[in-house]
Amino acid sequence: MRPPADPRRPAPLLLVLLTNFVLSFGKETLQTTAVTPQFQKNVDYVDFIYLNILEKKVLNNSEVSVQYLCSKPCIVSLEAVASSEFRTGVPVYRRRWKDEKNLYVSRTRQVHLKFPSIMVYRDDYIIRNSIIVHSVILYAWISHRSASSYGDEQNEDYQAAVAKNYTFLEAVPPFERPYKDHKVCLQWGADYLWMLQANRIPQCPHETDGVHVLEFIYASSGEKTGIVKKFEQFENRELETVRQHQVDYPMFTISIWLYLLHHCKKDLCGILYFIDSKEMYGTPAVFLNEEGYVHIQMHLMRGDDLAVKTSFSLPLKQWFRLDLSFKGGQIEVSSVGKNLKRHHHQSFTFREDFYYDDTAGYFVLGGSGYVNGIEAFFGPVKYYRLNVLETEQISNPLHDKDTVEQIELYYERCMDIQEIVYDYRYIVRQGEKTHRSCYYENYYLELIHKYGEKSKCDAFMWGKELREKYHTLFKLLQEMDFSSPDDGSDTVVEVGRRIFEKVVKGLSSANGLSNLGSSVPLLVDSSCCGYHKASYFLAVIFETGLGVPVDRIKGLLYSLVGAQGNERLSVMNLGYKHYQGINNYPLDLELSYAYYSNIAIKTSLDQHNIKGEQAFVETIRLMDDELLKAQTKENGDVFMWLKHEATRGNAAAQQRLAQMLFWGQQGVAKNPEAAIEWYAKGAIETEDPVLIYDYAIVLFKGQGVKKNIKLALELMKKAAAKGLPQAVNGLGWYYHNFKRDYKKAAKHWLIAEELGNPDASYNLGVLYLDGIYPGVPGRNQTVAARYFYKAAQGGHIEGTLRCSLYYITGNMEDFPRDPEKAVIWAKHIAEKNGYLGHVIRKALNAYLELSWHEALLHYILAAETGIEVSQSNLAHICEERPDLARKYLATDCVWRYYNFSVSQVNAPSFAYLKMGDFYYYGYQNQSRDLELSMRMYTQAALEGDSQGFFNLALVMEEGNSIPSYILDHLEIDQALHSSNTSLLQELYYRCWNNSNQETISPCSLALLYFYMRVLWNNVLHSTLIYFMGTFLLSILVAFAVQSFQSLSGNDSEDATRAVQQDEPTLSNDLSQQESNPQSPLVTS
């Protein structure tokens, strides 16, 4: 049962208030007269009272007609009670009168109701805060009282009333009310200010309590990452008031679509739960247990936490909807199928109401740092913040039916493939056991088995139809060797790996991409076997149209399948697409963070694992010839020279050589064992502190060498004594992990932190977070977060990851919620993953070896994960080999990947220049866009590229104007550079200033030419030209006269003819220069 009404709860309370009035006071009884009273003179008179209002609205001076009859001396009472969003049951009007003489006579009295001004008038200069009235009830009753009882309390009169009645008055919205005539004169200034805002009607924000938590399919891999959602207060005052009053009596509904792959493997797995501001589980916390039952934990009003478990389990590998509604202390749980028919339903009632404030923390969908998520696909998730709805009332359809059906078909097909692989392996193993028993008896057969061909299973027990359906799989199974003993790996996954490696080997060969069409079925089989590198290959193939027609649905399917299977590149692909909102993926920062944070956590763990196909992620652009020349291999000149110098005892060469081998840098294959040898050699021979420190670390952790804590400590102290900050931090790490001496650990970390070591900053944060900092009682998350931020600023991976979590949750005061910043920081860490670096390295090596098909394939794989350097490199390859791009890619490679590149935070300037040129000239089927081209040139200029300024100047030279917002971005003062000449001068000057000033550059020549043109134009338009012209003409005339006098008559005609020929030539030259003063620009 619901508890008694609380005056703080507006909307529900109002209903209770009205119900109470109707049931207790307004309901017809034996003493209540009918609406149309009937009088009969031959019977006893009965008291009655009736209200008649022509316009039932809350208006000032509303007239009400009160018709009544008293059988005894009586008191007639009239009272209006109002309810607003803040208060309920407030009397706003009262009127009483006595009637002792007119007995047994029906009388009518006209009453003018007068209400408070804030109820009936609009806001004005005097009435500043009119109220929103929800309802007004007008009560009327008759009491048989003596004159002395006239002053008694109203409640007593009403209880003793012999006749009563009531009516509702309709409230008028504030902006439909009239202005009040206050009969006062305002000063002119006050009146004018009021008139400026008198008719402004504020717009109430359109809000609803129904919120879409998730609208796109989310692949949950069962890791400790998930979607974080935070809800703010309602902007609508009425909704927010209701929400606040429901904190101690919550009423809300959650609807979740799920495609569950497995039940929880250990303890509990998160479906959806609330974490409060103290990082504790709140209401609700919904989990899945190992048997598939739903575990629901709630936080009660008194502070306790109680949990219940459903009696039904959730189904596997089928779409269903889980609906949960919460009301007070009750829970309703339902499971609904795709056809919206209810499969299961269960109710729970707790001993007290729940406490629930959905703005005092954040929701998590899936996993988090506190619990693993479920292995499933999440469909649409709908959250009704203020209402309890039945299953039929919930509006949460399962969108994108094509993808939903593809997921179901994929796992149905994969179940068949996995069953075939298991059965085939079992048959082969059983046959081998039978043969082996014969080998012990026959030495000849034993030799055949040992040195001959491996046994195959040619006689299948499967039907013809199944063999034809999966003929490629059966063919591959026959070629595989199942005689090797089990190594603990999953047989099905191992088969998938072998299929995948065979496909990749074929695709990496010369003209390998021509086999893509025939490779797709094999990749599908590999994906079904659980080897999800094949899933990512398929996703990229179908999304980009690599050797096959573009198929967005299949591309999305395999992206989701690969991400659910924890394939790192698939997860990053989805994170990138949701971050940018491209390729029909919706822009969803919370969903993008869920994917990126998963890989960011793995990046931190992968760096401590020296095994696996990992390589250091290097930023090497194919346009940078110097970096390309520096790439080497174990037999390359660079490596051999470093090895020679390292052998001679060069500490720098030993350090570089060890790093290249340990991390797989600069084209060298990863070889931790060889790297450790160089670390040891350098630490012993050269006394280099960095080499000593590195060798101590591998000894502490036992990476590629047997652990030796004693020697490691000696080396670490030796390096610290030489003043190496990371070695001082290493000593603190030793005292923390091995001695549990937090005082000494903090001492060393403080010293290292002062020396600028980010690891020390992070470690100090950990001490504060765990509450073990010496001399400081309890945990201090605020101080810890500041240390984590400082570590992140120094490039610390775990520190950056912590800060990204603070930004997505918004639970820390110093880290206001900023999902975009959280995504950027998590993306930055995820892009350092070693497995991604391995793919990039394979692409670069293939390019250097001129293996174009392999280079194109691997650069596409890396580019689709959102790695900018791979995107620009891929676009460069497509420019370099357009025939290859046109033949194998259905999308425009150059346009697509340069476009992707400029959308990144760290895009290079040449990519902006490329896109600027494409927009300026119009690229193939893309239309010309002058403004976008100028924006691209501007971005290149802001990156410090002189070509950006040069291109902007040329755009102006052609008669185009630069928009003012672009000039603002360039921080060019438009007041100082109002003319085109001044603006051109500024652009050419910045072009020259950002170029190499020690050599003659195009910018310096352009600036010089600009100044020459300005000077020439100034000369042509000044009075100096007229003075010089007159002076030269005078000289010519004087010379002509003198010549005429000195020469004979015959010579004078020739001289005159010569002058007439020279003058037009000089005149024509001048006229050409005046008419086309900018012609040298065209010539140049």
Tab-separated table of N, CA and C in Angstrom, residues 105-172:
chain	number	residue	atom	x	y	z
A	105	VAL	N	-37.445	28.994	3.425
A	105	VAL	CA	-37.619	29.715	2.159
A	105	VAL	C	-36.331	29.579	1.352
A	106	SER	N	-36.433	29.202	0.077
A	106	SER	CA	-35.265	29.108	-0.796
A	106	SER	C	-34.818	30.500	-1.189
A	107	ARG	N	-33.555	30.784	-0.902
A	107	ARG	CA	-33.020	32.104	-1.196
A	107	ARG	C	-31.814	31.984	-2.140
A	108	THR	N	-31.562	33.063	-2.877
A	108	THR	CA	-30.413	33.135	-3.787
A	108	THR	C	-29.629	34.394	-3.483
A	109	ARG	N	-28.285	34.217	-3.387
A	109	ARG	CA	-27.443	35.367	-3.081
A	109	ARG	C	-26.277	35.410	-4.078
A	110	GLN	N	-26.048	36.588	-4.621
A	110	GLN	CA	-24.932	36.788	-5.569
A	110	GLN	C	-23.679	37.187	-4.779
A	111	VAL	N	-22.574	36.460	-5.042
A	111	VAL	CA	-21.311	36.715	-4.348
A	111	VAL	C	-20.218	36.949	-5.399
A	112	HIS	N	-19.434	37.990	-5.204
A	112	HIS	CA	-18.300	38.283	-6.090
A	112	HIS	C	-17.026	37.735	-5.449
A	113	LEU	N	-16.402	36.798	-6.140
A	113	LEU	CA	-15.181	36.183	-5.622
A	113	LEU	C	-13.990	37.086	-5.914
A	114	LYS	N	-13.140	37.228	-4.935
A	114	LYS	CA	-11.916	38.003	-5.106
A	114	LYS	C	-10.725	37.140	-4.716
A	115	PHE	N	-9.802	36.958	-5.684
A	115	PHE	CA	-8.636	36.107	-5.484
A	115	PHE	C	-7.380	36.963	-5.394
A	116	PRO	N	-6.302	36.402	-4.852
A	116	PRO	CA	-5.023	37.141	-4.825
A	116	PRO	C	-4.574	37.509	-6.249
A	117	SER	N	-3.920	38.641	-6.359
A	117	SER	CA	-3.529	39.148	-7.683
A	117	SER	C	-2.597	38.183	-8.413
A	118	ILE	N	-1.731	37.476	-7.674
A	118	ILE	CA	-0.780	36.584	-8.348
A	118	ILE	C	-1.475	35.373	-8.968
A	119	MET	N	-2.771	35.164	-8.660
A	119	MET	CA	-3.520	34.060	-9.244
A	119	MET	C	-4.285	34.458	-10.501
A	120	VAL	N	-4.611	35.748	-10.627
A	120	VAL	CA	-5.538	36.148	-11.685
A	120	VAL	C	-4.962	37.164	-12.658
A	121	TYR	N	-3.743	37.687	-12.388
A	121	TYR	CA	-3.172	38.693	-13.282
A	121	TYR	C	-1.811	38.224	-13.792
A	122	ARG	N	-1.407	38.857	-14.887
A	122	ARG	CA	-0.086	38.594	-15.462
A	122	ARG	C	0.981	39.359	-14.699
A	123	ASP	N	2.218	38.901	-14.892
A	123	ASP	CA	3.340	39.630	-14.306
A	123	ASP	C	3.438	41.026	-14.902
A	124	ASP	N	3.729	41.989	-14.064
A	124	ASP	CA	4.017	43.342	-14.546
A	124	ASP	C	5.088	43.933	-13.642
A	125	TYR	N	5.225	45.230	-13.685
A	125	TYR	CA	6.301	45.863	-12.931
A	125	TYR	C	6.122	45.687	-11.429
A	126	ILE	N	4.886	45.533	-10.985
A	126	ILE	CA	4.598	45.391	-9.553
A	126	ILE	C	4.392	43.917	-9.185
A	127	ILE	N	3.597	43.193	-9.972
A	127	ILE	CA	3.409	41.756	-9.751
A	127	ILE	C	4.535	41.033	-10.490
A	128	ARG	N	5.533	40.603	-9.757
A	128	ARG	CA	6.723	40.045	-10.399
A	128	ARG	C	6.681	38.523	-10.553
A	129	ASN	N	5.949	37.816	-9.704
A	129	ASN	CA	5.968	36.350	-9.731
A	129	ASN	C	4.559	35.801	-9.591
A	130	SER	N	3.830	35.812	-10.699
A	130	SER	CA	2.518	35.162	-10.675
A	130	SER	C	2.727	33.652	-10.617
A	131	ILE	N	1.763	32.953	-10.055
A	131	ILE	CA	1.929	31.518	-9.838
A	131	ILE	C	1.070	30.723	-10.815
A	132	ILE	N	1.553	29.502	-11.072
A	132	ILE	CA	0.784	28.574	-11.898
A	132	ILE	C	-0.141	27.799	-10.979
A	133	VAL	N	-1.446	27.974	-11.149
A	133	VAL	CA	-2.437	27.321	-10.296
A	133	VAL	C	-2.890	26.044	-10.988
A	134	HIS	N	-2.810	24.937	-10.269
A	134	HIS	CA	-3.261	23.675	-10.842
A	134	HIS	C	-4.765	23.538	-10.781
A	135	SER	N	-5.354	23.862	-9.622
A	135	SER	CA	-6.810	23.717	-9.484
A	135	SER	C	-7.303	24.608	-8.358
A	136	VAL	N	-8.585	24.967	-8.463
A	136	VAL	CA	-9.266	25.719	-7.402
A	136	VAL	C	-10.606	25.046	-7.164
A	137	ILE	N	-10.876	24.726	-5.897
A	137	ILE	CA	-12.155	24.098	-5.527
A	137	ILE	C	-12.922	25.091	-4.660
A	138	LEU	N	-14.170	25.353	-5.038
A	138	LEU	CA	-15.041	26.272	-4.285
A	138	LEU	C	-16.022	25.438	-3.469
A	139	TYR	N	-15.934	25.551	-2.143
A	139	TYR	CA	-16.792	24.806	-1.228
A	139	TYR	C	-17.870	25.728	-0.673
A	140	ALA	N	-19.070	25.154	-0.451
A	140	ALA	CA	-20.175	25.887	0.194
A	140	ALA	C	-20.887	24.921	1.129
A	141	TRP	N	-21.252	25.421	2.326
A	141	TRP	CA	-21.953	24.560	3.285
A	141	TRP	C	-22.805	25.387	4.236
A	142	ILE	N	-23.749	24.695	4.892
A	142	ILE	CA	-24.677	25.311	5.851
A	142	ILE	C	-24.489	24.628	7.190
A	143	SER	N	-24.392	25.469	8.245
A	143	SER	CA	-24.276	24.939	9.609
A	143	SER	C	-25.392	25.536	10.454
A	144	HIS	N	-26.034	24.702	11.263
A	144	HIS	CA	-27.037	25.180	12.222
A	144	HIS	C	-26.309	25.599	13.482
A	145	ARG	N	-26.081	26.893	13.602
A	145	ARG	CA	-25.335	27.391	14.752
A	145	ARG	C	-26.048	28.614	15.310
A	146	SER	N	-25.691	28.846	16.578
A	146	SER	CA	-26.198	30.081	17.183
A	146	SER	C	-25.289	31.230	16.784
A	147	ALA	N	-25.668	32.426	17.084
A	147	ALA	CA	-24.868	33.600	16.715
A	147	ALA	C	-23.525	33.605	17.401
A	148	SER	N	-23.469	32.993	18.591
A	148	SER	CA	-22.204	32.998	19.337
A	148	SER	C	-21.160	32.098	18.702
A	149	SER	N	-21.618	31.173	17.875
A	149	SER	CA	-20.655	30.241	17.250
A	149	SER	C	-20.160	30.726	15.905
A	150	TYR	N	-20.412	31.953	15.588
A	150	TYR	CA	-20.045	32.465	14.265
A	150	TYR	C	-18.537	32.496	14.058
A	151	GLY	N	-17.809	32.684	15.117
A	151	GLY	CA	-16.349	32.786	14.977
A	151	GLY	C	-15.614	31.477	15.143
A	152	ASP	N	-16.324	30.333	15.182
A	152	ASP	CA	-15.649	29.050	15.360
A	152	ASP	C	-14.822	28.680	14.127
A	153	GLU	N	-13.998	27.669	14.313
A	153	GLU	CA	-13.109	27.253	13.232
A	153	GLU	C	-13.915	26.673	12.077
A	154	GLN	N	-13.356	26.821	10.897
A	154	GLN	CA	-14.026	26.370	9.674
A	154	GLN	C	-14.152	24.867	9.623
A	155	ASN	N	-13.111	24.151	10.057
A	155	ASN	CA	-13.133	22.694	9.974
A	155	ASN	C	-14.263	22.113	10.809
A	156	GLU	N	-14.506	22.705	11.992
A	156	GLU	CA	-15.597	22.225	12.827
A	156	GLU	C	-16.931	22.495	12.156
A	157	ASP	N	-17.090	23.654	11.545
A	157	ASP	CA	-18.322	23.973	10.833
A	157	ASP	C	-18.556	22.977	9.700
A	158	TYR	N	-17.495	22.668	8.958
A	158	TYR	CA	-17.672	21.799	7.809
A	158	TYR	C	-18.055	20.388	8.254
A	159	GLN	N	-17.427	19.927	9.335
A	159	GLN	CA	-17.747	18.585	9.815
A	159	GLN	C	-19.197	18.497	10.281
A	160	ALA	N	-19.683	19.595	10.852
A	160	ALA	CA	-21.054	19.596	11.375
A	160	ALA	C	-22.061	20.126	10.382
A	161	ALA	N	-21.668	20.307	9.118
A	161	ALA	CA	-22.552	20.898	8.120
A	161	ALA	C	-23.739	19.984	7.864
A	162	VAL	N	-24.909	20.615	7.711
A	162	VAL	CA	-26.130	19.862	7.413
A	162	VAL	C	-26.350	19.759	5.912
A	163	ALA	N	-25.701	20.646	5.176
A	163	ALA	CA	-25.755	20.576	3.714
A	163	ALA	C	-24.451	21.121	3.167
A	164	LYS	N	-23.956	20.524	2.101
A	164	LYS	CA	-22.668	20.944	1.562
A	164	LYS	C	-22.649	20.683	0.061
A	165	ASN	N	-21.777	21.428	-0.596
A	165	ASN	CA	-21.605	21.243	-2.034
A	165	ASN	C	-20.266	21.852	-2.448
A	166	TYR	N	-19.811	21.536	-3.651
A	166	TYR	CA	-18.559	22.090	-4.140
A	166	TYR	C	-18.594	22.121	-5.668
A	167	THR	N	-17.680	22.881	-6.230
A	167	THR	CA	-17.512	22.921	-7.678
A	167	THR	C	-16.056	23.269	-7.986
A	168	PHE	N	-15.594	22.863	-9.173
A	168	PHE	CA	-14.226	23.150	-9.603
A	168	PHE	C	-14.197	24.412	-10.446
A	169	LEU	N	-13.158	25.185	-10.255
A	169	LEU	CA	-12.912	26.360	-11.088
A	169	LEU	C	-11.659	26.092	-11.925
A	170	GLU	N	-11.737	26.424	-13.193
A	170	GLU	CA	-10.620	26.193	-14.105
A	170	GLU	C	-9.580	27.295	-13.966
A	171	ALA	N	-8.327	26.882	-13.764
A	171	ALA	CA	-7.243	27.858	-13.637
A	171	ALA	C	-6.887	28.421	-15.012
A	172	VAL	N	-6.527	29.698	-15.040
A	172	VAL	CA	-6.136	30.367	-16.281
A	172	VAL	C	-4.614	30.423	-16.334
